[in-house]
PDB file of C-alpha atoms in Angstrom:
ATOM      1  CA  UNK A 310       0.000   0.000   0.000  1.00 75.00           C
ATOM      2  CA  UNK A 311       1.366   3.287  -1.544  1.00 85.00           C
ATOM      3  CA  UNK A 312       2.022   6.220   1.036  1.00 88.00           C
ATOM      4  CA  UNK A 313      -0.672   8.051  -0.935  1.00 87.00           C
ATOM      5  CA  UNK A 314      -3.452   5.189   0.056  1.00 89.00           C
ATOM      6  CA  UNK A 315      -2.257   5.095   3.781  1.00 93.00           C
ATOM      7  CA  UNK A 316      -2.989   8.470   4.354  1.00 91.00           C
ATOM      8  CA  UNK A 317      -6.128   9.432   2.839  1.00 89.00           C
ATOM      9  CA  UNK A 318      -7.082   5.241   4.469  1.00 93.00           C
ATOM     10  CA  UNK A 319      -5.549   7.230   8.256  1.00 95.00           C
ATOM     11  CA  UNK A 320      -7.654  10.537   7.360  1.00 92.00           C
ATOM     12  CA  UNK A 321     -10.871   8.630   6.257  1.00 91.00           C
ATOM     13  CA  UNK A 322     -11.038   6.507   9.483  1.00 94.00           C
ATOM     14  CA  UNK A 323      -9.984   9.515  11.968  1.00 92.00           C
ATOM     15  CA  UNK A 324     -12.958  11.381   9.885  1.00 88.00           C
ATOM     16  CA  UNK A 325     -15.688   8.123  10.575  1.00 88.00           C
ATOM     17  CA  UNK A 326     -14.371   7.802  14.475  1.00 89.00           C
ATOM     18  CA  UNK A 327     -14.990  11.565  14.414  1.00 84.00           C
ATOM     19  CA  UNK A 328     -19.083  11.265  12.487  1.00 79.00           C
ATOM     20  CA  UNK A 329     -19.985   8.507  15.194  1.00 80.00           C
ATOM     21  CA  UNK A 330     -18.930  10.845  18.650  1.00 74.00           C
ATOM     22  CA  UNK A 331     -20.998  13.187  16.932  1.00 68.00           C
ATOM     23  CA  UNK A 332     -23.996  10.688  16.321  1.00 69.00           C
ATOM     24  CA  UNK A 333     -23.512  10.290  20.198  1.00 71.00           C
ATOM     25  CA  UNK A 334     -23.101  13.805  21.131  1.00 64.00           C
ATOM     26  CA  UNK A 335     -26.535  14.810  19.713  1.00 59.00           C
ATOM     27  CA  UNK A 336     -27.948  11.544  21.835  1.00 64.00           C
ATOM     28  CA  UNK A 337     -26.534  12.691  25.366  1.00 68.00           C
ATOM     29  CA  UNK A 338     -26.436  16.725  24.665  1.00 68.00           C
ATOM     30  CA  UNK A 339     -26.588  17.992  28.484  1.00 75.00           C
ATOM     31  CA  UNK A 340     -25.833  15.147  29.919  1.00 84.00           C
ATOM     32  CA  UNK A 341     -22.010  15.779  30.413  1.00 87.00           C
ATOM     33  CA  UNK A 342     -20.629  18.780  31.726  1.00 88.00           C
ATOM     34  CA  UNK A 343     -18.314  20.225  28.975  1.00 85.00           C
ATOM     35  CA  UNK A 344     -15.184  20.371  31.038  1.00 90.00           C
ATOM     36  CA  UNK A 345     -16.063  17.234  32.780  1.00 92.00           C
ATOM     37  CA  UNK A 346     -16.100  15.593  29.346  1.00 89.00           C
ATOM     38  CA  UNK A 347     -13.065  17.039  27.867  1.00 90.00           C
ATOM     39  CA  UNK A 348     -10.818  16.156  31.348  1.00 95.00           C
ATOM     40  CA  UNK A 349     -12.039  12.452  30.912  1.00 95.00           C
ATOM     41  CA  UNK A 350     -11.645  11.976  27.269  1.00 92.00           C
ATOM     42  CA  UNK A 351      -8.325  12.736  27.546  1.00 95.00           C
ATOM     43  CA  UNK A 352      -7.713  11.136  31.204  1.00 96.00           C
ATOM     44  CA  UNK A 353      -8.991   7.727  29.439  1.00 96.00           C
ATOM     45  CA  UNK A 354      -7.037   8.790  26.488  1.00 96.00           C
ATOM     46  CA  UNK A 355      -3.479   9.014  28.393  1.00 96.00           C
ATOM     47  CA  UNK A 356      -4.434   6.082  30.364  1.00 96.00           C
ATOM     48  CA  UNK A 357      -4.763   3.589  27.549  1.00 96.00           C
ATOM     49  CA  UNK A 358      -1.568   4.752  26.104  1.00 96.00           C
ATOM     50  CA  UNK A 359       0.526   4.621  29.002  1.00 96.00           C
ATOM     51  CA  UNK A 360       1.190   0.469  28.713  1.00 95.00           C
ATOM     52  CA  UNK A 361       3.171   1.554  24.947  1.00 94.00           C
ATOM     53  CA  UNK A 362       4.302   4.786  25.528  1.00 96.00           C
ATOM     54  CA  UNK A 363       5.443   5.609  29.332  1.00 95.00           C
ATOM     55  CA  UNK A 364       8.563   3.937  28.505  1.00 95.00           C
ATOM     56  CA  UNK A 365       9.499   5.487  25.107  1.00 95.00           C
ATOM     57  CA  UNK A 366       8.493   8.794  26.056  1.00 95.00           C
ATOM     58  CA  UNK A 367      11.109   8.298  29.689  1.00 95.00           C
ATOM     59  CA  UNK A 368      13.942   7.290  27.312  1.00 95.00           C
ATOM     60  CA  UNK A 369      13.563  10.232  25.314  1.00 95.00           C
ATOM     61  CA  UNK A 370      12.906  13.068  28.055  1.00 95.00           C
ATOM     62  CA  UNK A 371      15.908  15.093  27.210  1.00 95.00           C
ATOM     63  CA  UNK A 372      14.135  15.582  23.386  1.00 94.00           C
ATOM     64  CA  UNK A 373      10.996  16.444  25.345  1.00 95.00           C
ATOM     65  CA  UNK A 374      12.859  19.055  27.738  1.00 95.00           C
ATOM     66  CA  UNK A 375      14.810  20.720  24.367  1.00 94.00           C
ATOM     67  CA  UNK A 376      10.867  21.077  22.985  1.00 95.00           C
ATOM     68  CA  UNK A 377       8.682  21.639  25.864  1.00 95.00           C
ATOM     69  CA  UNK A 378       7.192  24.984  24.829  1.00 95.00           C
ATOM     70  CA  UNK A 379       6.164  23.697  21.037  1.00 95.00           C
ATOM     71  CA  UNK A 380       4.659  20.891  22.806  1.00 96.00           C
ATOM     72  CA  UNK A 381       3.111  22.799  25.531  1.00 96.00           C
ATOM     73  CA  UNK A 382       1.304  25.234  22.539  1.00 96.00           C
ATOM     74  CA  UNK A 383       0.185  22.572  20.629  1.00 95.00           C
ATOM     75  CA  UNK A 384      -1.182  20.358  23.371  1.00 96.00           C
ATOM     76  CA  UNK A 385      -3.066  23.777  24.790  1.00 96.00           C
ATOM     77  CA  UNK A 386      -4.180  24.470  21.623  1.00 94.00           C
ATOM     78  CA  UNK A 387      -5.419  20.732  19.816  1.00 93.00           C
ATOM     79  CA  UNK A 388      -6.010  19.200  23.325  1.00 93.00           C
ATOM     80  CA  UNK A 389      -7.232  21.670  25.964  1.00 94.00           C
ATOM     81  CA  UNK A 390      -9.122  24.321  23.781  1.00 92.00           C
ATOM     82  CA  UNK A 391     -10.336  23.097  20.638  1.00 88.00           C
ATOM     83  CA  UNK A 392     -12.987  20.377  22.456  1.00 80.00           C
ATOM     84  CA  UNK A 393     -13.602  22.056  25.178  1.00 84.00           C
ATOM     85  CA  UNK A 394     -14.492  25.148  22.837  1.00 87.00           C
ATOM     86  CA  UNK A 395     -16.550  22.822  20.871  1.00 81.00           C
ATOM     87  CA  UNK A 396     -18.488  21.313  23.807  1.00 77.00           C
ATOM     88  CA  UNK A 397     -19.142  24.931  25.481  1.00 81.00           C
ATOM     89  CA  UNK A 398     -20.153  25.789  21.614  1.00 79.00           C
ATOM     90  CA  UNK A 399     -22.605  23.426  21.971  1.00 72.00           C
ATOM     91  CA  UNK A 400     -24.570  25.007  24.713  1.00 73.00           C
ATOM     92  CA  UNK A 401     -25.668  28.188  22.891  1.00 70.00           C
ATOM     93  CA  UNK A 402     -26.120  27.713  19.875  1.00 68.00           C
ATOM     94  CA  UNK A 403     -27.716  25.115  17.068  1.00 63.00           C
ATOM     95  CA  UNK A 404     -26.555  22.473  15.236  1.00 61.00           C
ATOM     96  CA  UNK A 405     -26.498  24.190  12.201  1.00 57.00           C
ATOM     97  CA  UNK A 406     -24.943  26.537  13.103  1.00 63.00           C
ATOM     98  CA  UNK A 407     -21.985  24.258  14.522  1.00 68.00           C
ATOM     99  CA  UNK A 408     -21.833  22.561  10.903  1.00 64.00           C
ATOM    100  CA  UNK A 409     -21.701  25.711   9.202  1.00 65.00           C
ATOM    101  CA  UNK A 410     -18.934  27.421  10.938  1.00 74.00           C
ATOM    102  CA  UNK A 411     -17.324  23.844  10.929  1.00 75.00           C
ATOM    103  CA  UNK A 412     -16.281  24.046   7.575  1.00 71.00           C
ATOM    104  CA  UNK A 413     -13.665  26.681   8.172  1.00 78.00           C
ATOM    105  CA  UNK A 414     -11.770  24.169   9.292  1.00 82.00           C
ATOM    106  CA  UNK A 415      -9.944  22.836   6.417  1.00 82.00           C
ATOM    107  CA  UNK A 416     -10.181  26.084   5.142  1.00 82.00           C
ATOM    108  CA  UNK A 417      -8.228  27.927   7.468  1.00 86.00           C
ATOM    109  CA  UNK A 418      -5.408  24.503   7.226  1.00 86.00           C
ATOM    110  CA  UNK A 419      -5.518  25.225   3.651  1.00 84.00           C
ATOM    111  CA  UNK A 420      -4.600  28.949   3.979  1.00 85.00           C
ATOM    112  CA  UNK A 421      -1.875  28.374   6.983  1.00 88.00           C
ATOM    113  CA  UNK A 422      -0.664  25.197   4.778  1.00 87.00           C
ATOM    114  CA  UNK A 423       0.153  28.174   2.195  1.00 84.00           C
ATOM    115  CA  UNK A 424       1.642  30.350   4.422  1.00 87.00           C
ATOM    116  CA  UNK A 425       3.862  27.982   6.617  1.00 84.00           C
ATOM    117  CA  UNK A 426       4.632  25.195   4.151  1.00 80.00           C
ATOM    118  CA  UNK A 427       4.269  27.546   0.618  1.00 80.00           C
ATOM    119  CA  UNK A 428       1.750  24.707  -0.509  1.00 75.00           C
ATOM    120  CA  UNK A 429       0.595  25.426  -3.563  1.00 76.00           C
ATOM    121  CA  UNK A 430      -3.232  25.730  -4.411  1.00 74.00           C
ATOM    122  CA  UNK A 431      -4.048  24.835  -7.522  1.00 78.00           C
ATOM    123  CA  UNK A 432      -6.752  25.933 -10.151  1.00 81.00           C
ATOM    124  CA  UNK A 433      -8.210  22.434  -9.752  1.00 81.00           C
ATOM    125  CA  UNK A 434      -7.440  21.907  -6.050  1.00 78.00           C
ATOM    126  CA  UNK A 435      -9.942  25.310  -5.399  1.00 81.00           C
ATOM    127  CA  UNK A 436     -13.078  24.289  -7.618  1.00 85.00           C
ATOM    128  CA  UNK A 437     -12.750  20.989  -5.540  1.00 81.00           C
ATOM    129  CA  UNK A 438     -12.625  23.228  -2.552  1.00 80.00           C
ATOM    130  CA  UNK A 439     -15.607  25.468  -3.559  1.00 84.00           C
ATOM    131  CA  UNK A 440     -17.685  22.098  -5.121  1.00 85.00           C
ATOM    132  CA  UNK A 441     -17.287  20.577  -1.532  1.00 79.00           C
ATOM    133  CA  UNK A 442     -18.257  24.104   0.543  1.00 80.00           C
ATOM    134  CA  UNK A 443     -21.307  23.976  -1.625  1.00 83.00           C
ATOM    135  CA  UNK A 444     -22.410  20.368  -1.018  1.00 79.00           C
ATOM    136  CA  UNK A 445     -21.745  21.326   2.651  1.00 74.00           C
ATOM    137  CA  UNK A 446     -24.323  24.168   2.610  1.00 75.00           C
ATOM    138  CA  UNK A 447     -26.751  22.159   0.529  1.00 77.00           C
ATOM    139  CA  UNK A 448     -26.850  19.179   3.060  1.00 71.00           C
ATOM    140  CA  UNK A 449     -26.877  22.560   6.166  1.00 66.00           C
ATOM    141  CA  UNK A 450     -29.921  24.558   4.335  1.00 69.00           C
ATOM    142  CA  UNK A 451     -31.448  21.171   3.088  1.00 67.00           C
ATOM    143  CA  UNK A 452     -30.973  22.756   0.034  1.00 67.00           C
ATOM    144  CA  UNK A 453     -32.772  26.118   0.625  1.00 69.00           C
ATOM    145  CA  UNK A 454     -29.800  28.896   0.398  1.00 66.00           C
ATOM    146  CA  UNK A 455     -32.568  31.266   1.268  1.00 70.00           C
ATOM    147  CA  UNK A 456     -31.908  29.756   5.386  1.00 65.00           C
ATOM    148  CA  UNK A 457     -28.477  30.847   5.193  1.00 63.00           C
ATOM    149  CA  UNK A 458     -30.221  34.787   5.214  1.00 65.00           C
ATOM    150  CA  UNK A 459     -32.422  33.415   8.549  1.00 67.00           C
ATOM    151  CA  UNK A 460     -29.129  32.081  10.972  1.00 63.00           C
ATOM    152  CA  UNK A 461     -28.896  34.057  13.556  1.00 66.00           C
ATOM    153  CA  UNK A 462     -25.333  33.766  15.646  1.00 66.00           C
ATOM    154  CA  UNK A 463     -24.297  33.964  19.005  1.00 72.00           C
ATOM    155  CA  UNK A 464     -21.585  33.713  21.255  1.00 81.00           C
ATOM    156  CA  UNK A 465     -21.015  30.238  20.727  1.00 78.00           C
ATOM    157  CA  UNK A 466     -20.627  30.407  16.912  1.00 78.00           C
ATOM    158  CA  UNK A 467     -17.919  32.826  18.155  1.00 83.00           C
ATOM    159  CA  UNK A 468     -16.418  29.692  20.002  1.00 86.00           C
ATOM    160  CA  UNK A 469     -16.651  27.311  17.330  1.00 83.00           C
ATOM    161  CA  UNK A 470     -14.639  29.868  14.915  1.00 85.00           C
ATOM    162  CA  UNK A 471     -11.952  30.148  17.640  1.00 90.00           C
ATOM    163  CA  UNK A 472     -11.945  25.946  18.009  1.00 89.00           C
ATOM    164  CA  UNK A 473     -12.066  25.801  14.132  1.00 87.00           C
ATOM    165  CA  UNK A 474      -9.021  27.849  13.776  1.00 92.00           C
ATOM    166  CA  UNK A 475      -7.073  26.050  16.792  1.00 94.00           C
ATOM    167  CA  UNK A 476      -7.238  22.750  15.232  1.00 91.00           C
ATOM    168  CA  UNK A 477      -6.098  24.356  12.358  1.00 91.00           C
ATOM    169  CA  UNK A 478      -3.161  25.768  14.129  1.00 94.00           C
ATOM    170  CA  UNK A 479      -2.567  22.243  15.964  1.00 93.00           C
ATOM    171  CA  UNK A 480      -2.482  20.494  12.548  1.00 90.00           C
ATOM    172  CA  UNK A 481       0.034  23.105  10.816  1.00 92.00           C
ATOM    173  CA  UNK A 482       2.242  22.326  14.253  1.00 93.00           C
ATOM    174  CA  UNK A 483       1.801  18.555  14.448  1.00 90.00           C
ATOM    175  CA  UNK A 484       3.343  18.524  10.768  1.00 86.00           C
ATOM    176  CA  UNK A 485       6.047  21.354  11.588  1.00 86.00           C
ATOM    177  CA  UNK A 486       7.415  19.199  14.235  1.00 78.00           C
ATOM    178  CA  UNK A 487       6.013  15.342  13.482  1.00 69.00           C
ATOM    179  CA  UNK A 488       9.361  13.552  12.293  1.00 78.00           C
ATOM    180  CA  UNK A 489      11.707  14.691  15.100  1.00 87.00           C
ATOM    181  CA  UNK A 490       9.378  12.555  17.451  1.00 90.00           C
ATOM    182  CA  UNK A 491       8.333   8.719  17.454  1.00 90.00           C
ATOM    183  CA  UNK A 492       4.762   8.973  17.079  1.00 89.00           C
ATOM    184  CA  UNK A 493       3.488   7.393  19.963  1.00 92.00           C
ATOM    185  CA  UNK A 494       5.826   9.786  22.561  1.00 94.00           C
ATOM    186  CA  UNK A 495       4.588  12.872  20.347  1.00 94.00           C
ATOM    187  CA  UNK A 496       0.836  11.831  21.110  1.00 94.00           C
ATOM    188  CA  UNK A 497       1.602  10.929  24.911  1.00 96.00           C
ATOM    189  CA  UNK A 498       3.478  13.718  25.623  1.00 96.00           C
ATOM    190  CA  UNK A 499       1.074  16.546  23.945  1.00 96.00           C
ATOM    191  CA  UNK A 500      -2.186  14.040  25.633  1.00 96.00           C
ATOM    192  CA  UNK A 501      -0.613  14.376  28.900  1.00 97.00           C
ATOM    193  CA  UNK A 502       0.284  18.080  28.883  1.00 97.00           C
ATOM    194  CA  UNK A 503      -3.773  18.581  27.240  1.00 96.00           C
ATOM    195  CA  UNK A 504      -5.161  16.817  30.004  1.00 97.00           C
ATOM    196  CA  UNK A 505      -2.751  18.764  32.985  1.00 96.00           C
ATOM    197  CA  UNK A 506      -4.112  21.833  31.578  1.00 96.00           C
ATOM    198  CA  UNK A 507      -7.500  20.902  32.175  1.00 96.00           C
ATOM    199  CA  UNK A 508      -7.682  19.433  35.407  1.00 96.00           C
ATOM    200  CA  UNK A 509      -7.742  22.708  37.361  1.00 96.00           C
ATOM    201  CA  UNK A 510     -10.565  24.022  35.143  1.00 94.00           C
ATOM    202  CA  UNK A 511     -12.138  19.890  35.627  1.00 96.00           C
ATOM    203  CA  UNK A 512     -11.738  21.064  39.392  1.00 96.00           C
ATOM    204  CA  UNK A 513     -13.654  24.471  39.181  1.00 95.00           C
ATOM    205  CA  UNK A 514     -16.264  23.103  37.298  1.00 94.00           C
ATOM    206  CA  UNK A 515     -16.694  20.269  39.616  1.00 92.00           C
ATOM    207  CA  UNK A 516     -17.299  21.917  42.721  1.00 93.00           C
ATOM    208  CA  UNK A 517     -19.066  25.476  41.681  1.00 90.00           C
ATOM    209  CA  UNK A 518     -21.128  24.166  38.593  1.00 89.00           C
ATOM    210  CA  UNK A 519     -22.504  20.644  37.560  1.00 89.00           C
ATOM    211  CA  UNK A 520     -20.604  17.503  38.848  1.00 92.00           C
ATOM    212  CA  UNK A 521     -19.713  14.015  36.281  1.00 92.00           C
ATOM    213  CA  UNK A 522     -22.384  11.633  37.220  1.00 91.00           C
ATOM    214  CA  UNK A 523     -20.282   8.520  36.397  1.00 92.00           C
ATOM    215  CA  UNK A 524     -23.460   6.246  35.192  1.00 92.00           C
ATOM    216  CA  UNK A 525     -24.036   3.840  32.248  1.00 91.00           C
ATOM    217  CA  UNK A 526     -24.262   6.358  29.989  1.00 88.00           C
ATOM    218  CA  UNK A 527     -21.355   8.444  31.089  1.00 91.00           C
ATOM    219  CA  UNK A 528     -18.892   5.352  30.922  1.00 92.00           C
ATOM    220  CA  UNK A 529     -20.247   3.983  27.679  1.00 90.00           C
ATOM    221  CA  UNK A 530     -19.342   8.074  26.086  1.00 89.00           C
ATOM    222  CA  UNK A 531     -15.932   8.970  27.764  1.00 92.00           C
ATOM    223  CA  UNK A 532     -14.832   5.345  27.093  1.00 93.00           C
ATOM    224  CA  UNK A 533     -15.435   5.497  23.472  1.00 91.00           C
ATOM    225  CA  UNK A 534     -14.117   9.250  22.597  1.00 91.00           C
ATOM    226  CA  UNK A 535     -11.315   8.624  24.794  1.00 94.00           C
ATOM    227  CA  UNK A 536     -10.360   5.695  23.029  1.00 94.00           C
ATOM    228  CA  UNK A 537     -11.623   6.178  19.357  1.00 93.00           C
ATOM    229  CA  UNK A 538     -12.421   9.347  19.188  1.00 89.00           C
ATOM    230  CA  UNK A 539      -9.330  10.734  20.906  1.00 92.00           C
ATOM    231  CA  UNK A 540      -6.358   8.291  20.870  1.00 94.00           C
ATOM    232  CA  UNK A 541      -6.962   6.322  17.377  1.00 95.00           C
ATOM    233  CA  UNK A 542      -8.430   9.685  15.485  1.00 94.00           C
ATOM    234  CA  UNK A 543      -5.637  11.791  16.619  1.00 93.00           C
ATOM    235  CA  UNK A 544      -2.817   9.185  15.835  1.00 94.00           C
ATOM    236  CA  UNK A 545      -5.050   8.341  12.274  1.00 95.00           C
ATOM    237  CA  UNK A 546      -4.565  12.028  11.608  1.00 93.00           C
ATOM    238  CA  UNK A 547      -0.974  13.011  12.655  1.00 92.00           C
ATOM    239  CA  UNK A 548      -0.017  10.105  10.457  1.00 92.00           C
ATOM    240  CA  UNK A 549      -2.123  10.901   7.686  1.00 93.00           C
ATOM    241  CA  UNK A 550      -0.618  14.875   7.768  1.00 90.00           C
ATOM    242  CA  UNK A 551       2.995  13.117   7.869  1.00 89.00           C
ATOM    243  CA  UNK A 552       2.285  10.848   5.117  1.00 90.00           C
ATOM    244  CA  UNK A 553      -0.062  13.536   2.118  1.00 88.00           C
ATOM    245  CA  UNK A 554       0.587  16.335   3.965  1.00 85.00           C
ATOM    246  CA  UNK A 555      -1.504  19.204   5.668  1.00 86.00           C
ATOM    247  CA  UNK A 556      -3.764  20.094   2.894  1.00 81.00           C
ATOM    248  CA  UNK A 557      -5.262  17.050   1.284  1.00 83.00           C
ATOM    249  CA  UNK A 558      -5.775  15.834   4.665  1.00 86.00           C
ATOM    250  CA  UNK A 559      -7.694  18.219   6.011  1.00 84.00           C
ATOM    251  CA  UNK A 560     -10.038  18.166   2.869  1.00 82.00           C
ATOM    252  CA  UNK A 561     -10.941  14.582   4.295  1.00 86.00           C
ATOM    253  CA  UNK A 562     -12.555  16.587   7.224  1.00 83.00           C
ATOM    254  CA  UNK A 563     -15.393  17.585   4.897  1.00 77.00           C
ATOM    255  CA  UNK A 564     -16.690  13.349   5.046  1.00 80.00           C
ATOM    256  CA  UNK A 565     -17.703  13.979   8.376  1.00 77.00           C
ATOM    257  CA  UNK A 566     -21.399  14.957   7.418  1.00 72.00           C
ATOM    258  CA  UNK A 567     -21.687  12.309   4.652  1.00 76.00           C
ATOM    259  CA  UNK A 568     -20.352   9.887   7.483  1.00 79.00           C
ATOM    260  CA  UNK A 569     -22.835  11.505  10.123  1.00 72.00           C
ATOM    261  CA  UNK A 570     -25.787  11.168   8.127  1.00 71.00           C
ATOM    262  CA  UNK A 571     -25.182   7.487   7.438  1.00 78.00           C
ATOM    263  CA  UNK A 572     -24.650   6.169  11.139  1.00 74.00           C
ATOM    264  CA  UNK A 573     -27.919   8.222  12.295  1.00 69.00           C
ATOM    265  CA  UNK A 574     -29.865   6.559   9.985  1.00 71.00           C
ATOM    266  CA  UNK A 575     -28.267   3.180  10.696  1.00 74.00           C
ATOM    267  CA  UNK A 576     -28.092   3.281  14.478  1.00 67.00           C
ATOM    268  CA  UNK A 577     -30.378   6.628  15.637  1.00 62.00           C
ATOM    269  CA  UNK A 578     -33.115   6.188  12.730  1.00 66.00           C
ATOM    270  CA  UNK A 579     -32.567   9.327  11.393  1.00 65.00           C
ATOM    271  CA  UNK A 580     -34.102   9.232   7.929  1.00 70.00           C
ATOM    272  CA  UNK A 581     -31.787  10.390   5.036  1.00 69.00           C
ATOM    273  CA  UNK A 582     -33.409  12.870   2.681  1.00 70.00           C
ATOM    274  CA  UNK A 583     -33.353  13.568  -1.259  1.00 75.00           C
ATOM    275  CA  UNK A 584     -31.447  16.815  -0.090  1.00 72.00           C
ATOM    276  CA  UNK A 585     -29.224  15.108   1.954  1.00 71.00           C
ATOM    277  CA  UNK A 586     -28.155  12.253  -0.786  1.00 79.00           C
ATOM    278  CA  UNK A 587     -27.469  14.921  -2.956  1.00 81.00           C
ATOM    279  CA  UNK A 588     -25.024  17.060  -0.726  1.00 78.00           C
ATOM    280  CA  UNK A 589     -23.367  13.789  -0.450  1.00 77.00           C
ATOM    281  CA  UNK A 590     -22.943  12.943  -4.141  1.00 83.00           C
ATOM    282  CA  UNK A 591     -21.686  16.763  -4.608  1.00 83.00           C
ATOM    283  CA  UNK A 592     -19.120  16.595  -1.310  1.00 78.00           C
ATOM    284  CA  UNK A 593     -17.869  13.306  -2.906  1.00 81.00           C
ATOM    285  CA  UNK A 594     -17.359  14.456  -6.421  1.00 85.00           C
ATOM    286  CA  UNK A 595     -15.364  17.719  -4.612  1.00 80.00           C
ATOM    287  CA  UNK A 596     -13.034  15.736  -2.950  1.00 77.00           C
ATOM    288  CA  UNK A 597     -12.521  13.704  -6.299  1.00 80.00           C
ATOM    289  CA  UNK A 598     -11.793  16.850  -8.254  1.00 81.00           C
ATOM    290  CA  UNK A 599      -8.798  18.451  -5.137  1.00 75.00           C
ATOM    291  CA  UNK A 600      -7.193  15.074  -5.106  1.00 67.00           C
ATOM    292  CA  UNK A 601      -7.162  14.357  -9.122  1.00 69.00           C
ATOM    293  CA  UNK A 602      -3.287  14.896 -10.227  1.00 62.00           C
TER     294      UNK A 602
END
């Protein structure tokens, strides 16, 4: 299997493990404090990882020391803002919305891709780009552009920009640094910093606002985005960056509501309209066109 096919393989997966924590999400919205969840996605995270890593990552401490601070930013930033962000997002305002603003994300990796990297955008690269923003909006508006005039935003669209453009930030710095650590002491190390960052703010929330109820529910969700949704997507998509780079990677992102749509109407019942079918075929043929040579 060609580098090429590994990497868009890595992206697609991290993308599906991705479409089915947000088929849960909309299931168990409220259930979770948004802190509470972030500090135990990652806790669960960092715990399942320590067996393989813990050892690697004590052998190379020195390399760890010499970049502390580029670890430290992008474990803040990819770890400790962008989910929390997301899951505080959540709170006031609407789905839509969320998928809307959502698509800046491989936008903004494009542009910093450009800037940091001098990747090239080409003709065909940006109609793939604009074919796949429209399909978006399609499958958002249920293919009504006259809705896009009737969104009304709030302060947590404002949040979901600011965790859009994070991410995009943490994938321009896991590439900028990826090959000068093995991959599983990179992931540990920026996991473990993510989730020291949040434990104070766990702490706050935990004793002034709403408390983890650690039931059924709440085991079955931090257990799977800790472990799928957190350890295998991340590593999925650092290696898929490493191997087809920043750009064509973060076009992958756009699959998530193609894959979303799918798994609610397999395992939530959600039924899949003409609309939606059709955003699908056009987000498809988009990606198609950016990754034709």
């Amino acid at each position: 299997m060609s580098n090429q096919t590994k990497g868009i393989l890595f992206a697609l997966i991290a993308t599906l493990l991705w479409s089915v924590n947000m088929v849960i999400a909309s299931g168990i919205k409220g259930h979770i404090p948004p802190i509470g969840l972030a500090f135990w996605r990652w806790a669960i995270a960092c715990l399942v990882l320590s067996p393989f890593a813990l050892k690697a990552t004590i052998t190379n401490l020195s390399l760890i020391k010499k970049n502390i601070g580029y670890l430290t930013i992008t474990a803040f930033l990819g770890i400790t803002i962008f989910n929390t962000l997301i899951y505080f997002a959540g709170k006031t305002t609407t789905a839509v919305n969320l998928s809307l603003i959502a698509i800046s994300i491989p936008l903004f990796i494009v542009i910093l891709s450009r800037i940091a990297f001098k990747e090239k955008v080409s003709t065909l690269k940006l109609i793939g780009i604009i074919t796949i923003i429209i399909g978006v909006l399609v499958l958002i508006t249920k293919g009504s552009f006259q809705a896009l005039l009737q969104i009304n935003f709030t302060i947590g669209d404002l949040l979901m920009l600011l965790a859009c453009f994070f991410f995009a930030c943490y994938t321009i710095l896991v590439r900028w640094k990826q090959n000068v650590f093995p991959s599983k002491v990179f992931l540990y190390s920026v996991f473990m910093i993510g989730t020291l960052f949040l434990f104070p703010l766990y702490l706050m929330e935990h004793f002034f606002y709403k408390k983890v109820v650690f039931d059924s529910t709440t085991i079955f969700v931090t257990t799977y985005v800790g472990i799928f949704a957190s350890l295998v997507s991340f590593y999925l998509w650092n290696e898929s960056i490493r191997l087809i780079g920043t750009s064509k990677t973060a076009l992958i992102y756009y699959l998530i509501p193609v894959f979303s749509g799918i798994l609610a109407y397999f395992f939530i019942h959600q039924e899949i309209v003409l609309n939606q079918i059709i955003s699908m075929g056009i987000i498809i043929l988009g990606l198609l066109i950016t990754n034709r040579k």
